[in-house]
Amino acid sequence: MSSVAAQERRRATAAPARTPASTGRPRLSRKHREWLAAGLFLAPDVLGLLVFVAIPMVLSIVLSFFQVSGFGSYEWIGLGNYRRMVNDPLFWDSMEITGLYVVFLVPVLFCVSLGLGLLVKQKLPGVGVYRTVLFLPYVISLVVVGVLWKFLLDEQTGVVNRAMRAAGFDGESWLGSPSLALGCVIAVMVWVMMGYYMIIFLAGLQEIPQEFYEAAKLDGAGPWTTFRTITWPLLRPTSFFVLLMATVAAITGGLDLIFVLTNGGPANGTSLAIFYIYQQAFGFGEYGYASAMGSFLVLIMVLVSAVIFKFTRGGRFDDGE
């Protein structure tokens, strides 16, 4: 017993074990590690936006104050390009055409995409095939789309006019008539984009809890009442995103399709602002003037986006109170 007691006393009085020596490097807290991980994940996108969007936009604004002669001399002219823009009737004609294009394209595209989203949400036989077929035009190059529809809408040999003549109707000059060409461009663009926004609406519709629809059905609500009181209010964030993205795409996109399908004609009837800017820059070498018009178009796009934010409250569910 005495030996056991002695061992216990020696163990109790023994020096505590030494802790491992510190490495000398400060350890990051959990919060700082999370911030570091977030920064590393965001870095590629931020770098891409900086290199391919922010820096070119700044350089374009700077270039708008110069008179550029081809690839050679740069002459500072201050606001000269902007004064020229104000007095350029062709530019304002292109802005008017762009306004008409946006006013007709965005609502039609919004309604068609929403309708298709509601349709493919139903449990139909082969619904996956329908979704794929409707989305397929979006993944096709706009150049290919332009060539395809130019062939279909050709006045003499186009499939559309052949079908109309076979049915006893007169053919139309779809792309040669100023009153029809812009409508054809809008129709083709709706055909291209509707599948993309259909998928976005479908994702928003699938986020709505099914219990709401079951409760409405028990209360005797019809399809229109269900859509008005459940689907449409809960679809506000998705609707806002689609409206904003479709508007921005309509203002700044469509160059490839216009170039191939109509080349801005007939009589500049489909010369959107983005197409007119392209002509001035790469057709006539007026890079400074094109930069001034491009900066103005970006300003218009920002103002329109701000108006959409204002009137839709950013797609929030609340009433902004």
Coordinates of C-alpha atoms in Angstrom, one line a residue:
M1 CA 0.0 0.0 0.0
S2 CA 2.8 2.4 0.9
S3 CA 4.4 1.9 -2.5
V4 CA 1.1 2.7 -4.3
A5 CA 0.7 5.8 -2.2
A6 CA 4.2 6.9 -3.0
Q7 CA 3.6 6.4 -6.7
E8 CA 0.4 8.5 -6.5
R9 CA 2.3 11.3 -4.7
R10 CA 5.0 11.3 -7.3
R11 CA 2.4 11.4 -10.1
A12 CA 0.6 14.3 -8.4
T13 CA 3.8 16.4 -7.9
A14 CA 5.2 15.7 -11.4
A15 CA 5.6 18.7 -13.7
P16 CA 2.7 19.2 -16.2
A17 CA 3.3 18.1 -19.7
R18 CA 4.7 20.7 -22.0
T19 CA 2.3 22.0 -24.6
P20 CA 3.5 21.9 -28.2
A21 CA 5.5 25.0 -29.2
S22 CA 3.5 27.6 -31.1
T23 CA 4.3 27.7 -34.8
G24 CA 4.4 31.5 -34.7
R25 CA 1.7 31.9 -37.4
P26 CA -1.6 33.6 -36.4
R27 CA -4.6 31.4 -37.0
L28 CA -7.5 32.8 -39.0
S29 CA -10.9 32.9 -37.3
R30 CA -13.8 31.1 -38.8
K31 CA -15.3 34.3 -40.0
H32 CA -12.1 35.3 -41.8
R33 CA -11.8 31.9 -43.4
E34 CA -15.4 32.2 -44.7
W35 CA -14.6 35.6 -46.2
L36 CA -11.4 34.2 -47.8
A37 CA -13.3 31.3 -49.3
A38 CA -16.0 33.6 -50.6
G39 CA -13.4 35.9 -52.1
L40 CA -11.7 33.0 -53.9
F41 CA -15.0 31.8 -55.4
L42 CA -16.0 35.3 -56.6
A43 CA -12.5 36.2 -57.9
P44 CA -12.9 34.6 -61.4
D45 CA -16.3 36.4 -62.0
V46 CA -15.1 39.7 -60.7
L47 CA -11.9 39.4 -62.8
G48 CA -13.9 38.6 -65.9
L49 CA -16.3 41.5 -65.3
L50 CA -13.4 43.8 -64.7
V51 CA -11.4 42.8 -67.8
F52 CA -14.3 42.3 -70.3
V53 CA -16.9 44.8 -69.0
A54 CA -15.7 47.5 -66.7
I55 CA -12.4 48.4 -68.3
P56 CA -13.8 48.4 -71.9
M57 CA -16.7 50.6 -70.8
V58 CA -14.3 53.1 -69.2
L59 CA -12.1 53.1 -72.3
S60 CA -15.2 53.6 -74.5
I61 CA -16.2 56.6 -72.6
V62 CA -12.7 58.0 -72.9
L63 CA -12.6 57.3 -76.6
S64 CA -15.9 59.1 -77.1
F65 CA -14.0 62.4 -76.5
F66 CA -11.6 61.8 -79.4
Q67 CA -11.8 61.9 -83.2
V68 CA -10.3 58.7 -84.3
S69 CA -9.0 58.3 -87.9
G70 CA -8.9 54.6 -88.6
F71 CA -6.3 52.9 -86.5
G72 CA -3.9 55.9 -86.4
S73 CA -4.3 59.3 -84.9
Y74 CA -6.4 60.4 -82.0
E75 CA -7.5 64.0 -81.8
W76 CA -9.2 65.4 -78.7
I77 CA -12.5 67.1 -79.6
G78 CA -14.2 67.1 -76.2
L79 CA -18.0 67.0 -76.6
G80 CA -17.8 67.1 -80.4
N81 CA -19.0 63.6 -80.9
Y82 CA -22.0 64.2 -78.6
R83 CA -22.9 67.3 -80.4
R84 CA -22.8 65.4 -83.7
M85 CA -25.0 62.7 -82.2
V86 CA -27.6 65.3 -81.1
N87 CA -27.8 66.6 -84.7
D88 CA -27.7 63.1 -86.4
P89 CA -31.3 62.3 -87.7
L90 CA -30.3 58.7 -88.6
F91 CA -29.2 58.0 -85.0
W92 CA -32.5 59.3 -83.6
D93 CA -34.4 57.3 -86.2
S94 CA -32.5 54.2 -85.0
M95 CA -33.4 55.1 -81.4
E96 CA -37.1 55.4 -82.4
I97 CA -37.0 52.0 -84.1
T98 CA -35.3 50.6 -81.0
G99 CA -38.1 52.0 -78.9
L100 CA -40.7 50.3 -81.0
Y101 CA -38.7 47.1 -81.0
V102 CA -38.5 47.1 -77.2
V103 CA -42.1 48.1 -76.6
F104 CA -43.5 45.2 -78.8
L105 CA -40.8 42.6 -78.2
V106 CA -40.7 42.6 -74.4
P107 CA -44.4 42.2 -73.6
V108 CA -44.9 39.6 -76.3
L109 CA -41.9 37.6 -75.2
F110 CA -42.9 37.9 -71.5
C111 CA -46.5 36.6 -72.2
V112 CA -45.4 33.8 -74.5
S113 CA -42.7 32.6 -72.2
L114 CA -45.0 32.7 -69.2
G115 CA -47.7 30.8 -71.1
L116 CA -45.2 28.2 -72.2
G117 CA -43.9 27.9 -68.6
L118 CA -47.4 27.2 -67.4
L119 CA -48.0 24.7 -70.2
V120 CA -44.9 22.6 -69.7
K121 CA -45.4 22.6 -65.9
Q122 CA -48.4 20.3 -66.4
K123 CA -47.9 16.6 -66.3
L124 CA -48.3 15.9 -70.0
P125 CA -47.0 12.8 -71.8
G126 CA -43.6 13.6 -73.3
V127 CA -43.4 17.0 -71.6
G128 CA -39.6 16.7 -71.4
V129 CA -39.4 16.5 -75.2
Y130 CA -41.6 19.6 -75.5
R131 CA -39.3 21.5 -73.1
T132 CA -36.3 20.5 -75.1
V133 CA -37.8 21.4 -78.5
L134 CA -38.9 24.8 -77.2
F135 CA -35.5 25.5 -75.7
L136 CA -33.5 24.4 -78.7
P137 CA -33.7 27.7 -80.7
Y138 CA -32.0 29.5 -77.9
V139 CA -28.8 27.4 -78.2
I140 CA -28.6 28.0 -82.0
S141 CA -26.3 30.8 -83.2
L142 CA -28.2 33.9 -84.2
V143 CA -26.3 33.9 -87.5
V144 CA -27.7 30.4 -88.3
V145 CA -31.1 31.6 -87.1
G146 CA -30.9 34.6 -89.5
V147 CA -29.9 32.4 -92.5
L148 CA -32.7 30.0 -91.7
W149 CA -35.5 32.6 -91.4
K150 CA -34.2 34.5 -94.4
F151 CA -34.6 31.4 -96.5
L152 CA -38.1 30.7 -95.0
L153 CA -39.3 34.3 -95.5
D154 CA -37.9 34.8 -99.0
E155 CA -40.4 36.6 -101.3
Q156 CA -39.9 34.2 -104.2
T157 CA -38.7 30.9 -103.0
G158 CA -39.5 31.1 -99.2
V159 CA -41.5 28.3 -97.6
V160 CA -43.9 30.7 -96.0
N161 CA -45.0 32.3 -99.3
R162 CA -45.2 29.0 -101.0
A163 CA -47.5 27.7 -98.3
M164 CA -49.6 30.9 -98.6
R165 CA -49.9 30.6 -102.4
A166 CA -50.8 26.9 -102.0
A167 CA -53.6 28.0 -99.7
G168 CA -54.9 30.6 -102.2
F169 CA -53.4 33.7 -100.7
D170 CA -50.9 36.2 -102.2
G171 CA -47.4 36.1 -100.9
E172 CA -45.8 38.9 -99.0
S173 CA -42.5 40.6 -99.2
W174 CA -41.8 39.9 -95.5
L175 CA -38.3 41.3 -95.3
G176 CA -38.6 43.8 -98.2
S177 CA -41.5 45.8 -96.8
P178 CA -40.8 48.5 -94.2
S179 CA -44.2 47.8 -92.6
L180 CA -43.5 44.1 -92.2
A181 CA -39.7 43.7 -91.7
L182 CA -39.5 44.9 -88.1
G183 CA -42.4 42.7 -87.2
C184 CA -40.7 39.7 -88.7
V185 CA -37.5 40.5 -86.7
I186 CA -39.6 40.7 -83.5
A187 CA -41.3 37.4 -84.3
V188 CA -38.0 35.6 -85.0
M189 CA -36.5 37.0 -81.8
V190 CA -39.5 35.8 -79.8
W191 CA -39.0 32.4 -81.3
V192 CA -35.4 32.4 -80.3
M193 CA -35.7 33.7 -76.8
M194 CA -39.0 32.2 -75.6
G195 CA -37.5 28.8 -74.6
Y196 CA -34.9 30.5 -72.3
Y197 CA -37.4 32.6 -70.4
M198 CA -39.8 29.6 -70.4
I199 CA -37.2 27.7 -68.3
I200 CA -36.8 30.6 -65.9
F201 CA -40.6 30.9 -65.4
L202 CA -40.8 27.1 -65.0
A203 CA -38.2 27.3 -62.2
G204 CA -40.2 30.0 -60.5
L205 CA -43.5 28.1 -60.9
Q206 CA -42.0 25.0 -59.3
E207 CA -40.9 27.0 -56.3
I208 CA -44.6 27.8 -55.4
P209 CA -45.8 25.3 -52.8
Q210 CA -48.4 22.9 -54.1
E211 CA -50.4 23.1 -50.9
F212 CA -51.6 26.6 -52.0
Y213 CA -53.2 25.1 -55.2
E214 CA -54.7 22.3 -53.3
A215 CA -56.3 24.7 -50.8
A216 CA -57.6 26.9 -53.6
K217 CA -59.1 23.8 -55.3
L218 CA -60.9 22.9 -52.1
D219 CA -62.3 26.4 -51.9
G220 CA -63.7 26.0 -55.4
A221 CA -61.3 28.5 -57.1
G222 CA -61.1 28.3 -60.9
P223 CA -57.9 28.4 -63.0
W224 CA -58.1 32.2 -63.6
T225 CA -58.7 32.9 -59.8
T226 CA -55.9 30.5 -58.9
F227 CA -53.5 32.2 -61.3
R228 CA -54.5 35.7 -60.2
T229 CA -54.4 35.1 -56.4
I230 CA -51.6 32.6 -56.1
T231 CA -49.4 32.1 -59.2
W232 CA -49.0 35.7 -60.3
P233 CA -48.3 37.3 -56.8
L234 CA -45.8 34.5 -55.9
L235 CA -44.1 34.8 -59.3
R236 CA -43.1 38.5 -58.8
P237 CA -39.3 37.9 -58.3
T238 CA -39.2 35.7 -61.4
S239 CA -41.3 38.1 -63.4
F240 CA -39.1 41.0 -62.4
F241 CA -36.0 39.1 -63.5
V242 CA -37.5 38.1 -66.8
L243 CA -38.7 41.7 -67.5
L244 CA -35.4 43.3 -66.7
M245 CA -33.3 40.8 -68.6
A246 CA -35.6 40.8 -71.7
T247 CA -35.5 44.6 -71.7
V248 CA -31.7 44.8 -71.5
A249 CA -31.4 42.1 -74.2
A250 CA -33.8 44.0 -76.5
I251 CA -31.9 47.3 -76.1
T252 CA -28.4 45.9 -76.5
G253 CA -28.8 42.6 -78.5
G254 CA -30.0 41.4 -81.8
L255 CA -27.1 42.7 -83.9
D256 CA -26.2 39.3 -85.4
L257 CA -29.8 38.6 -86.4
I258 CA -30.4 42.1 -87.9
F259 CA -27.1 41.9 -89.8
V260 CA -27.9 38.6 -91.5
L261 CA -31.7 38.9 -91.8
T262 CA -32.2 42.4 -93.1
N263 CA -28.9 44.3 -92.8
G264 CA -30.8 47.2 -91.3
G265 CA -33.2 47.5 -94.3
P266 CA -35.4 48.1 -96.0
A267 CA -34.9 51.9 -95.9
N268 CA -33.3 51.6 -92.5
G269 CA -36.6 50.2 -91.2
T270 CA -34.8 47.6 -89.0
S271 CA -31.7 49.7 -88.2
L272 CA -31.7 49.4 -84.4
A273 CA -29.4 51.7 -82.4
I274 CA -26.9 48.9 -81.8
F275 CA -26.8 48.1 -85.5
Y276 CA -26.3 51.8 -86.4
I277 CA -23.4 52.1 -83.8
Y278 CA -21.8 49.0 -85.3
Q279 CA -22.0 50.5 -88.8
Q280 CA -20.4 53.7 -87.7
A281 CA -17.6 51.9 -85.9
F282 CA -16.7 49.0 -88.2
G283 CA -18.3 50.2 -91.5
F284 CA -17.0 53.8 -91.5
G285 CA -14.2 53.7 -88.9
E286 CA -15.9 56.3 -86.7
Y287 CA -14.8 54.7 -83.5
G288 CA -15.0 57.9 -81.4
Y289 CA -18.5 58.7 -82.6
A290 CA -19.6 55.1 -82.1
S291 CA -18.3 55.2 -78.6
A292 CA -20.3 58.3 -77.9
M293 CA -23.5 56.7 -79.1
G294 CA -22.7 53.5 -77.2
S295 CA -22.2 55.5 -74.0
F296 CA -25.5 57.2 -74.5
L297 CA -27.2 53.9 -75.2
V298 CA -25.8 52.4 -72.0
L299 CA -27.2 55.5 -70.1
I300 CA -30.6 54.9 -71.6
M301 CA -30.4 51.2 -70.6
V302 CA -29.5 52.2 -67.0
L303 CA -32.4 54.6 -66.8
V304 CA -34.9 52.1 -68.2
S305 CA -33.6 49.5 -65.7
A306 CA -34.1 52.1 -62.9
V307 CA -37.7 52.7 -64.0
I308 CA -38.3 49.0 -64.0
F309 CA -36.9 48.7 -60.5
K310 CA -39.1 51.6 -59.4
F311 CA -42.4 50.4 -60.7
T312 CA -41.9 46.7 -59.8
R313 CA -40.2 47.3 -56.5
G314 CA -37.5 44.9 -57.5
G315 CA -39.9 42.0 -57.5
R316 CA -40.4 42.0 -53.8
F317 CA -43.4 40.4 -52.3
D318 CA -44.2 43.3 -50.0
D319 CA -45.8 46.6 -51.0
G320 CA -42.7 48.6 -50.2
E321 CA -44.2 50.0 -47.0

